[in-house]
mmCIF file with all atom_site columns, C-alpha atoms in Angstrom:
data_model
loop_
_atom_site.group_PDB
_atom_site.id
_atom_site.type_symbol
_atom_site.label_atom_id
_atom_site.label_alt_id
_atom_site.label_comp_id
_atom_site.label_asym_id
_atom_site.label_entity_id
_atom_site.label_seq_id
_atom_site.pdbx_PDB_ins_code
_atom_site.Cartn_x
_atom_site.Cartn_y
_atom_site.Cartn_z
_atom_site.occupancy
_atom_site.B_iso_or_equiv
_atom_site.pdbx_formal_charge
_atom_site.auth_seq_id
_atom_site.auth_comp_id
_atom_site.auth_asym_id
_atom_site.auth_atom_id
_atom_site.pdbx_PDB_model_num
ATOM 1   C CA . MET A 1 1   ? -29.672 -11.682 -129.073 1.00 47.00 ? 10  MET A CA 1
ATOM 2   C CA . THR A 1 2   ? -32.110 -8.863  -129.133 1.00 49.00 ? 11  THR A CA 1
ATOM 3   C CA . SER A 1 3   ? -29.811 -5.677  -128.010 1.00 48.00 ? 12  SER A CA 1
ATOM 4   C CA . THR A 1 4   ? -31.365 -3.251  -125.506 1.00 46.00 ? 13  THR A CA 1
ATOM 5   C CA . ALA A 1 5   ? -31.152 -0.452  -128.214 1.00 44.00 ? 14  ALA A CA 1
ATOM 6   C CA . THR A 1 6   ? -33.234 -2.768  -130.402 1.00 43.00 ? 15  THR A CA 1
ATOM 7   C CA . MET A 1 7   ? -35.782 -3.215  -127.640 1.00 43.00 ? 16  MET A CA 1
ATOM 8   C CA . LEU A 1 8   ? -36.470 0.344   -127.286 1.00 46.00 ? 17  LEU A CA 1
ATOM 9   C CA . HIS A 1 9   ? -37.819 0.182   -130.727 1.00 50.00 ? 18  HIS A CA 1
ATOM 10  C CA . ALA A 1 10  ? -39.464 -3.155  -130.539 1.00 45.00 ? 19  ALA A CA 1
ATOM 11  C CA . PRO A 1 11  ? -40.497 -3.696  -126.771 1.00 71.00 ? 20  PRO A CA 1
ATOM 12  C CA . ASN A 1 12  ? -43.144 -6.320  -127.505 1.00 91.00 ? 21  ASN A CA 1
ATOM 13  C CA . LEU A 1 13  ? -43.226 -9.854  -126.731 1.00 93.00 ? 22  LEU A CA 1
ATOM 14  C CA . SER A 1 14  ? -44.367 -10.588 -130.100 1.00 92.00 ? 23  SER A CA 1
ATOM 15  C CA . ASP A 1 15  ? -41.351 -9.261  -131.636 1.00 92.00 ? 24  ASP A CA 1
ATOM 16  C CA . LEU A 1 16  ? -39.228 -11.864 -129.989 1.00 95.00 ? 25  LEU A CA 1
ATOM 17  C CA . SER A 1 17  ? -38.324 -15.062 -130.729 1.00 95.00 ? 26  SER A CA 1
ATOM 18  C CA . CYS A 1 18  ? -39.866 -18.537 -129.023 1.00 93.00 ? 27  CYS A CA 1
ATOM 19  C CA . SER A 1 19  ? -36.643 -18.587 -127.135 1.00 94.00 ? 28  SER A CA 1
ATOM 20  C CA . GLU A 1 20  ? -36.681 -14.931 -126.052 1.00 96.00 ? 29  GLU A CA 1
ATOM 21  C CA . ARG A 1 21  ? -40.259 -14.938 -124.861 1.00 94.00 ? 30  ARG A CA 1
ATOM 22  C CA . LEU A 1 22  ? -39.638 -18.189 -122.839 1.00 92.00 ? 31  LEU A CA 1
ATOM 23  C CA . THR A 1 23  ? -36.723 -16.598 -120.918 1.00 94.00 ? 32  THR A CA 1
ATOM 24  C CA . ILE A 1 24  ? -38.798 -13.293 -120.266 1.00 96.00 ? 33  ILE A CA 1
ATOM 25  C CA . TRP A 1 25  ? -41.872 -15.582 -119.093 1.00 92.00 ? 34  TRP A CA 1
ATOM 26  C CA . THR A 1 26  ? -39.202 -17.756 -116.741 1.00 92.00 ? 35  THR A CA 1
ATOM 27  C CA . VAL A 1 27  ? -37.590 -14.358 -115.289 1.00 95.00 ? 36  VAL A CA 1
ATOM 28  C CA . ARG A 1 28  ? -41.052 -12.864 -114.674 1.00 95.00 ? 37  ARG A CA 1
ATOM 29  C CA . ARG A 1 29  ? -42.485 -16.227 -113.042 1.00 91.00 ? 38  ARG A CA 1
ATOM 30  C CA . LEU A 1 30  ? -39.189 -16.516 -110.963 1.00 91.00 ? 39  LEU A CA 1
ATOM 31  C CA . ALA A 1 31  ? -39.452 -12.820 -109.899 1.00 91.00 ? 40  ALA A CA 1
ATOM 32  C CA . ARG A 1 32  ? -43.012 -13.259 -108.898 1.00 84.00 ? 41  ARG A CA 1
ATOM 33  C CA . ARG A 1 33  ? -42.486 -16.424 -107.114 1.00 68.00 ? 42  ARG A CA 1
ATOM 34  C CA . ARG A 1 34  ? -40.143 -14.478 -104.871 1.00 54.00 ? 43  ARG A CA 1
ATOM 35  C CA . THR A 1 35  ? -42.227 -11.511 -104.268 1.00 50.00 ? 44  THR A CA 1
ATOM 36  C CA . GLY A 1 36  ? -45.233 -13.765 -103.187 1.00 49.00 ? 45  GLY A CA 1
ATOM 37  C CA . ALA A 1 37  ? -47.373 -11.880 -105.460 1.00 49.00 ? 46  ALA A CA 1
ATOM 38  C CA . PRO A 1 38  ? -50.814 -13.521 -105.502 1.00 47.00 ? 47  PRO A CA 1
ATOM 39  C CA . ALA A 1 39  ? -50.636 -14.994 -109.119 1.00 43.00 ? 48  ALA A CA 1
ATOM 40  C CA . ALA A 1 40  ? -47.585 -16.929 -108.333 1.00 43.00 ? 49  ALA A CA 1
ATOM 41  C CA . SER A 1 41  ? -48.444 -18.334 -105.107 1.00 41.00 ? 50  SER A CA 1
ATOM 42  C CA . ALA A 1 42  ? -51.555 -20.107 -106.905 1.00 40.00 ? 51  ALA A CA 1
ATOM 43  C CA . VAL A 1 43  ? -49.111 -22.129 -109.131 1.00 42.00 ? 52  VAL A CA 1
ATOM 44  C CA . PRO A 1 44  ? -46.903 -24.892 -107.225 1.00 45.00 ? 53  PRO A CA 1
ATOM 45  C CA . ALA A 1 45  ? -43.335 -24.789 -107.832 1.00 49.00 ? 54  ALA A CA 1
ATOM 46  C CA . GLU A 1 46  ? -43.309 -27.927 -109.565 1.00 53.00 ? 55  GLU A CA 1
ATOM 47  C CA . GLY A 1 47  ? -45.668 -26.514 -112.245 1.00 56.00 ? 56  GLY A CA 1
ATOM 48  C CA . LEU A 1 48  ? -43.580 -23.960 -113.413 1.00 56.00 ? 57  LEU A CA 1
ATOM 49  C CA . PHE A 1 49  ? -41.265 -26.185 -115.523 1.00 55.00 ? 58  PHE A CA 1
ATOM 50  C CA . LEU A 1 50  ? -41.630 -29.591 -117.512 1.00 55.00 ? 59  LEU A CA 1
ATOM 51  C CA . PRO A 1 51  ? -41.033 -32.590 -115.397 1.00 57.00 ? 60  PRO A CA 1
ATOM 52  C CA . CYS A 1 52  ? -37.754 -33.431 -117.674 1.00 53.00 ? 61  CYS A CA 1
ATOM 53  C CA . PHE A 1 53  ? -36.099 -30.215 -116.612 1.00 63.00 ? 62  PHE A CA 1
ATOM 54  C CA . ARG A 1 54  ? -37.506 -29.608 -113.403 1.00 67.00 ? 63  ARG A CA 1
ATOM 55  C CA . ARG A 1 55  ? -34.313 -30.485 -111.569 1.00 75.00 ? 64  ARG A CA 1
ATOM 56  C CA . ASP A 1 56  ? -32.300 -28.229 -113.630 1.00 78.00 ? 65  ASP A CA 1
ATOM 57  C CA . PHE A 1 57  ? -34.839 -25.315 -113.401 1.00 85.00 ? 66  PHE A CA 1
ATOM 58  C CA . ASP A 1 58  ? -35.289 -25.994 -109.716 1.00 86.00 ? 67  ASP A CA 1
ATOM 59  C CA . ASP A 1 59  ? -31.535 -24.723 -109.538 1.00 89.00 ? 68  ASP A CA 1
ATOM 60  C CA . VAL A 1 60  ? -32.459 -21.790 -111.605 1.00 92.00 ? 69  VAL A CA 1
ATOM 61  C CA . ALA A 1 61  ? -35.100 -21.024 -109.200 1.00 92.00 ? 70  ALA A CA 1
ATOM 62  C CA . THR A 1 62  ? -32.854 -21.041 -106.169 1.00 92.00 ? 71  THR A CA 1
ATOM 63  C CA . ALA A 1 63  ? -30.255 -19.027 -107.997 1.00 95.00 ? 72  ALA A CA 1
ATOM 64  C CA . PHE A 1 64  ? -32.652 -16.047 -108.698 1.00 95.00 ? 73  PHE A CA 1
ATOM 65  C CA . SER A 1 65  ? -34.249 -16.475 -105.014 1.00 94.00 ? 74  SER A CA 1
ATOM 66  C CA . THR A 1 66  ? -30.588 -15.840 -103.851 1.00 95.00 ? 75  THR A CA 1
ATOM 67  C CA . ALA A 1 67  ? -29.929 -13.054 -105.979 1.00 96.00 ? 76  ALA A CA 1
ATOM 68  C CA . LEU A 1 68  ? -33.011 -11.490 -105.163 1.00 94.00 ? 77  LEU A CA 1
ATOM 69  C CA . ASP A 1 69  ? -32.691 -11.695 -101.560 1.00 93.00 ? 78  ASP A CA 1
ATOM 70  C CA . ARG A 1 70  ? -29.313 -10.296 -102.168 1.00 94.00 ? 79  ARG A CA 1
ATOM 71  C CA . LEU A 1 71  ? -30.932 -7.352  -103.919 1.00 94.00 ? 80  LEU A CA 1
ATOM 72  C CA . ALA A 1 72  ? -33.319 -6.760  -101.195 1.00 92.00 ? 81  ALA A CA 1
ATOM 73  C CA . THR A 1 73  ? -30.604 -6.639  -98.499  1.00 91.00 ? 82  THR A CA 1
ATOM 74  C CA . VAL A 1 74  ? -27.905 -4.740  -100.204 1.00 90.00 ? 83  VAL A CA 1
ATOM 75  C CA . ARG A 1 75  ? -30.020 -2.399  -102.118 1.00 85.00 ? 84  ARG A CA 1
ATOM 76  C CA . GLY A 1 76  ? -33.761 -2.700  -100.882 1.00 83.00 ? 85  GLY A CA 1
ATOM 77  C CA . GLY A 1 77  ? -36.446 -2.733  -103.228 1.00 78.00 ? 86  GLY A CA 1
ATOM 78  C CA . ALA A 1 78  ? -37.459 -5.144  -106.057 1.00 84.00 ? 87  ALA A CA 1
ATOM 79  C CA . LEU A 1 79  ? -36.666 -5.259  -109.844 1.00 91.00 ? 88  LEU A CA 1
ATOM 80  C CA . ASP A 1 80  ? -38.797 -3.580  -112.837 1.00 93.00 ? 89  ASP A CA 1
ATOM 81  C CA . ILE A 1 81  ? -40.209 -6.917  -113.626 1.00 95.00 ? 90  ILE A CA 1
ATOM 82  C CA . ALA A 1 82  ? -43.525 -7.270  -115.400 1.00 95.00 ? 91  ALA A CA 1
ATOM 83  C CA . ILE A 1 83  ? -46.426 -9.545  -114.683 1.00 92.00 ? 92  ILE A CA 1
ATOM 84  C CA . PRO A 1 84  ? -46.103 -12.693 -116.880 1.00 88.00 ? 93  PRO A CA 1
ATOM 85  C CA . ARG A 1 85  ? -48.932 -11.772 -119.311 1.00 90.00 ? 94  ARG A CA 1
ATOM 86  C CA . ALA A 1 86  ? -47.725 -8.144  -120.214 1.00 94.00 ? 95  ALA A CA 1
ATOM 87  C CA . GLN A 1 87  ? -46.691 -7.871  -123.751 1.00 95.00 ? 96  GLN A CA 1
ATOM 88  C CA . ALA A 1 88  ? -44.358 -5.004  -123.238 1.00 94.00 ? 97  ALA A CA 1
ATOM 89  C CA . LEU A 1 89  ? -40.914 -5.371  -121.880 1.00 95.00 ? 98  LEU A CA 1
ATOM 90  C CA . THR A 1 90  ? -39.516 -3.477  -119.235 1.00 95.00 ? 99  THR A CA 1
ATOM 91  C CA . ALA A 1 91  ? -35.560 -1.930  -119.639 1.00 94.00 ? 100 ALA A CA 1
ATOM 92  C CA . THR A 1 92  ? -35.223 -4.587  -116.805 1.00 96.00 ? 101 THR A CA 1
ATOM 93  C CA . GLU A 1 93  ? -36.176 -7.359  -118.624 1.00 97.00 ? 102 GLU A CA 1
ATOM 94  C CA . ALA A 1 94  ? -34.591 -6.532  -121.762 1.00 96.00 ? 103 ALA A CA 1
ATOM 95  C CA . CYS A 1 95  ? -31.193 -6.154  -120.023 1.00 96.00 ? 104 CYS A CA 1
ATOM 96  C CA . LEU A 1 96  ? -31.789 -9.475  -118.265 1.00 97.00 ? 105 LEU A CA 1
ATOM 97  C CA . LEU A 1 97  ? -32.410 -10.790 -121.735 1.00 97.00 ? 106 LEU A CA 1
ATOM 98  C CA . ASP A 1 98  ? -29.342 -9.520  -123.315 1.00 97.00 ? 107 ASP A CA 1
ATOM 99  C CA . ALA A 1 99  ? -27.203 -11.086 -120.527 1.00 98.00 ? 108 ALA A CA 1
ATOM 100 C CA . THR A 1 100 ? -28.956 -14.276 -120.540 1.00 98.00 ? 109 THR A CA 1
ATOM 101 C CA . THR A 1 101 ? -28.127 -14.520 -124.318 1.00 98.00 ? 110 THR A CA 1
ATOM 102 C CA . ALA A 1 102 ? -24.300 -13.484 -123.729 1.00 98.00 ? 111 ALA A CA 1
ATOM 103 C CA . ALA A 1 103 ? -24.023 -16.149 -121.053 1.00 98.00 ? 112 ALA A CA 1
ATOM 104 C CA . GLN A 1 104 ? -25.595 -18.837 -123.185 1.00 97.00 ? 113 GLN A CA 1
ATOM 105 C CA . ALA A 1 105 ? -22.912 -17.647 -125.867 1.00 97.00 ? 114 ALA A CA 1
ATOM 106 C CA . GLY A 1 106 ? -20.202 -18.094 -123.264 1.00 97.00 ? 115 GLY A CA 1
ATOM 107 C CA . GLU A 1 107 ? -19.401 -14.341 -123.269 1.00 98.00 ? 116 GLU A CA 1
ATOM 108 C CA . GLU A 1 108 ? -19.049 -13.873 -119.708 1.00 98.00 ? 117 GLU A CA 1
ATOM 109 C CA . ALA A 1 109 ? -17.486 -10.464 -119.779 1.00 98.00 ? 118 ALA A CA 1
ATOM 110 C CA . THR A 1 110 ? -20.337 -8.986  -121.944 1.00 98.00 ? 119 THR A CA 1
ATOM 111 C CA . MET A 1 111 ? -22.919 -10.626 -119.770 1.00 98.00 ? 120 MET A CA 1
ATOM 112 C CA . ARG A 1 112 ? -21.215 -8.780  -116.623 1.00 98.00 ? 121 ARG A CA 1
ATOM 113 C CA . ARG A 1 113 ? -20.763 -5.610  -118.621 1.00 98.00 ? 122 ARG A CA 1
ATOM 114 C CA . ILE A 1 114 ? -24.614 -5.805  -119.199 1.00 98.00 ? 123 ILE A CA 1
ATOM 115 C CA . LEU A 1 115 ? -25.811 -6.853  -115.693 1.00 98.00 ? 124 LEU A CA 1
ATOM 116 C CA . ARG A 1 116 ? -23.528 -3.959  -114.424 1.00 98.00 ? 125 ARG A CA 1
ATOM 117 C CA . ARG A 1 117 ? -26.233 -1.403  -116.043 1.00 96.00 ? 126 ARG A CA 1
ATOM 118 C CA . LEU A 1 118 ? -28.648 -2.907  -113.416 1.00 96.00 ? 127 LEU A CA 1
ATOM 119 C CA . PHE A 1 119 ? -26.400 -3.803  -110.637 1.00 96.00 ? 128 PHE A CA 1
ATOM 120 C CA . PRO A 1 120 ? -23.347 -1.615  -110.003 1.00 94.00 ? 129 PRO A CA 1
ATOM 121 C CA . HIS A 1 121 ? -22.652 -3.387  -106.811 1.00 92.00 ? 130 HIS A CA 1
ATOM 122 C CA . HIS A 1 122 ? -20.447 -6.519  -107.210 1.00 92.00 ? 131 HIS A CA 1
ATOM 123 C CA . HIS A 1 123 ? -22.528 -8.153  -104.155 1.00 93.00 ? 132 HIS A CA 1
ATOM 124 C CA . ILE A 1 124 ? -25.552 -8.045  -106.452 1.00 95.00 ? 133 ILE A CA 1
ATOM 125 C CA . LEU A 1 125 ? -23.906 -8.444  -109.649 1.00 97.00 ? 134 LEU A CA 1
ATOM 126 C CA . ALA A 1 126 ? -22.414 -11.708 -108.701 1.00 97.00 ? 135 ALA A CA 1
ATOM 127 C CA . PRO A 1 127 ? -25.495 -13.669 -107.661 1.00 98.00 ? 136 PRO A CA 1
ATOM 128 C CA . PHE A 1 128 ? -27.403 -12.161 -111.076 1.00 98.00 ? 137 PHE A CA 1
ATOM 129 C CA . ALA A 1 129 ? -24.459 -13.311 -113.210 1.00 98.00 ? 138 ALA A CA 1
ATOM 130 C CA . ALA A 1 130 ? -24.907 -16.828 -111.641 1.00 98.00 ? 139 ALA A CA 1
ATOM 131 C CA . ALA A 1 131 ? -28.541 -16.825 -112.088 1.00 98.00 ? 140 ALA A CA 1
ATOM 132 C CA . VAL A 1 132 ? -28.593 -15.915 -115.831 1.00 98.00 ? 141 VAL A CA 1
ATOM 133 C CA . THR A 1 133 ? -25.716 -18.359 -116.426 1.00 98.00 ? 142 THR A CA 1
ATOM 134 C CA . GLN A 1 134 ? -27.850 -20.923 -115.129 1.00 96.00 ? 143 GLN A CA 1
ATOM 135 C CA . LEU A 1 135 ? -30.971 -19.887 -117.055 1.00 96.00 ? 144 LEU A CA 1
ATOM 136 C CA . GLY A 1 136 ? -29.061 -19.566 -120.242 1.00 96.00 ? 145 GLY A CA 1
ATOM 137 C CA . ALA A 1 137 ? -27.639 -23.054 -119.726 1.00 94.00 ? 146 ALA A CA 1
ATOM 138 C CA . CYS A 1 138 ? -30.915 -24.666 -118.781 1.00 92.00 ? 147 CYS A CA 1
ATOM 139 C CA . LEU A 1 139 ? -32.609 -23.064 -121.836 1.00 93.00 ? 148 LEU A CA 1
ATOM 140 C CA . ALA A 1 140 ? -29.895 -24.642 -124.376 1.00 93.00 ? 149 ALA A CA 1
ATOM 141 C CA . GLY A 1 141 ? -30.177 -27.988 -122.396 1.00 89.00 ? 150 GLY A CA 1
ATOM 142 C CA . ALA A 1 142 ? -33.948 -27.969 -123.418 1.00 88.00 ? 151 ALA A CA 1
ATOM 143 C CA . GLY A 1 143 ? -33.039 -26.872 -127.002 1.00 91.00 ? 152 GLY A CA 1
ATOM 144 C CA . HIS A 1 144 ? -33.882 -23.082 -126.620 1.00 93.00 ? 153 HIS A CA 1
ATOM 145 C CA . TRP A 1 145 ? -30.699 -21.459 -127.958 1.00 95.00 ? 154 TRP A CA 1
ATOM 146 C CA . LEU A 1 146 ? -30.962 -17.531 -127.894 1.00 96.00 ? 155 LEU A CA 1
ATOM 147 C CA . PRO A 1 147 ? -30.509 -15.777 -131.212 1.00 93.00 ? 156 PRO A CA 1
ATOM 148 C CA . ARG A 1 148 ? -27.368 -13.895 -131.384 1.00 82.00 ? 157 ARG A CA 1
ATOM 149 C CA . PRO A 1 149 ? -26.866 -10.403 -133.091 1.00 66.00 ? 158 PRO A CA 1
#
């Protein structure tokens, strides 16, 4: 897992493992699809994931959509998520990466502590915890294990 402190010194995608880059790319695509950004609307939903993993990742997309809806309802505004081709990570993306790594490792308390930095309100934290847990599980099922510290 790449810690947030490490990310402050190396906030570039090229410094991340393949699995970490895939995680960031997936979060960026899901966030852009949800916001209706022009780049996202050009790609059909079925084109985001390989056909063999589509059903699992559809559940991830639904979980992220639910979490983003809750965020908009309770807090308003959007997350600080970069466009898919950006090389630098935002602090929000680094936090979501750390949370996904913790979730994949089965460290739920750590995952929630990390997410609480972004979402102190439990009505927002819970759906994001579910979303990153599903994302971590799907990545693992596809053979993409996030490196642990």
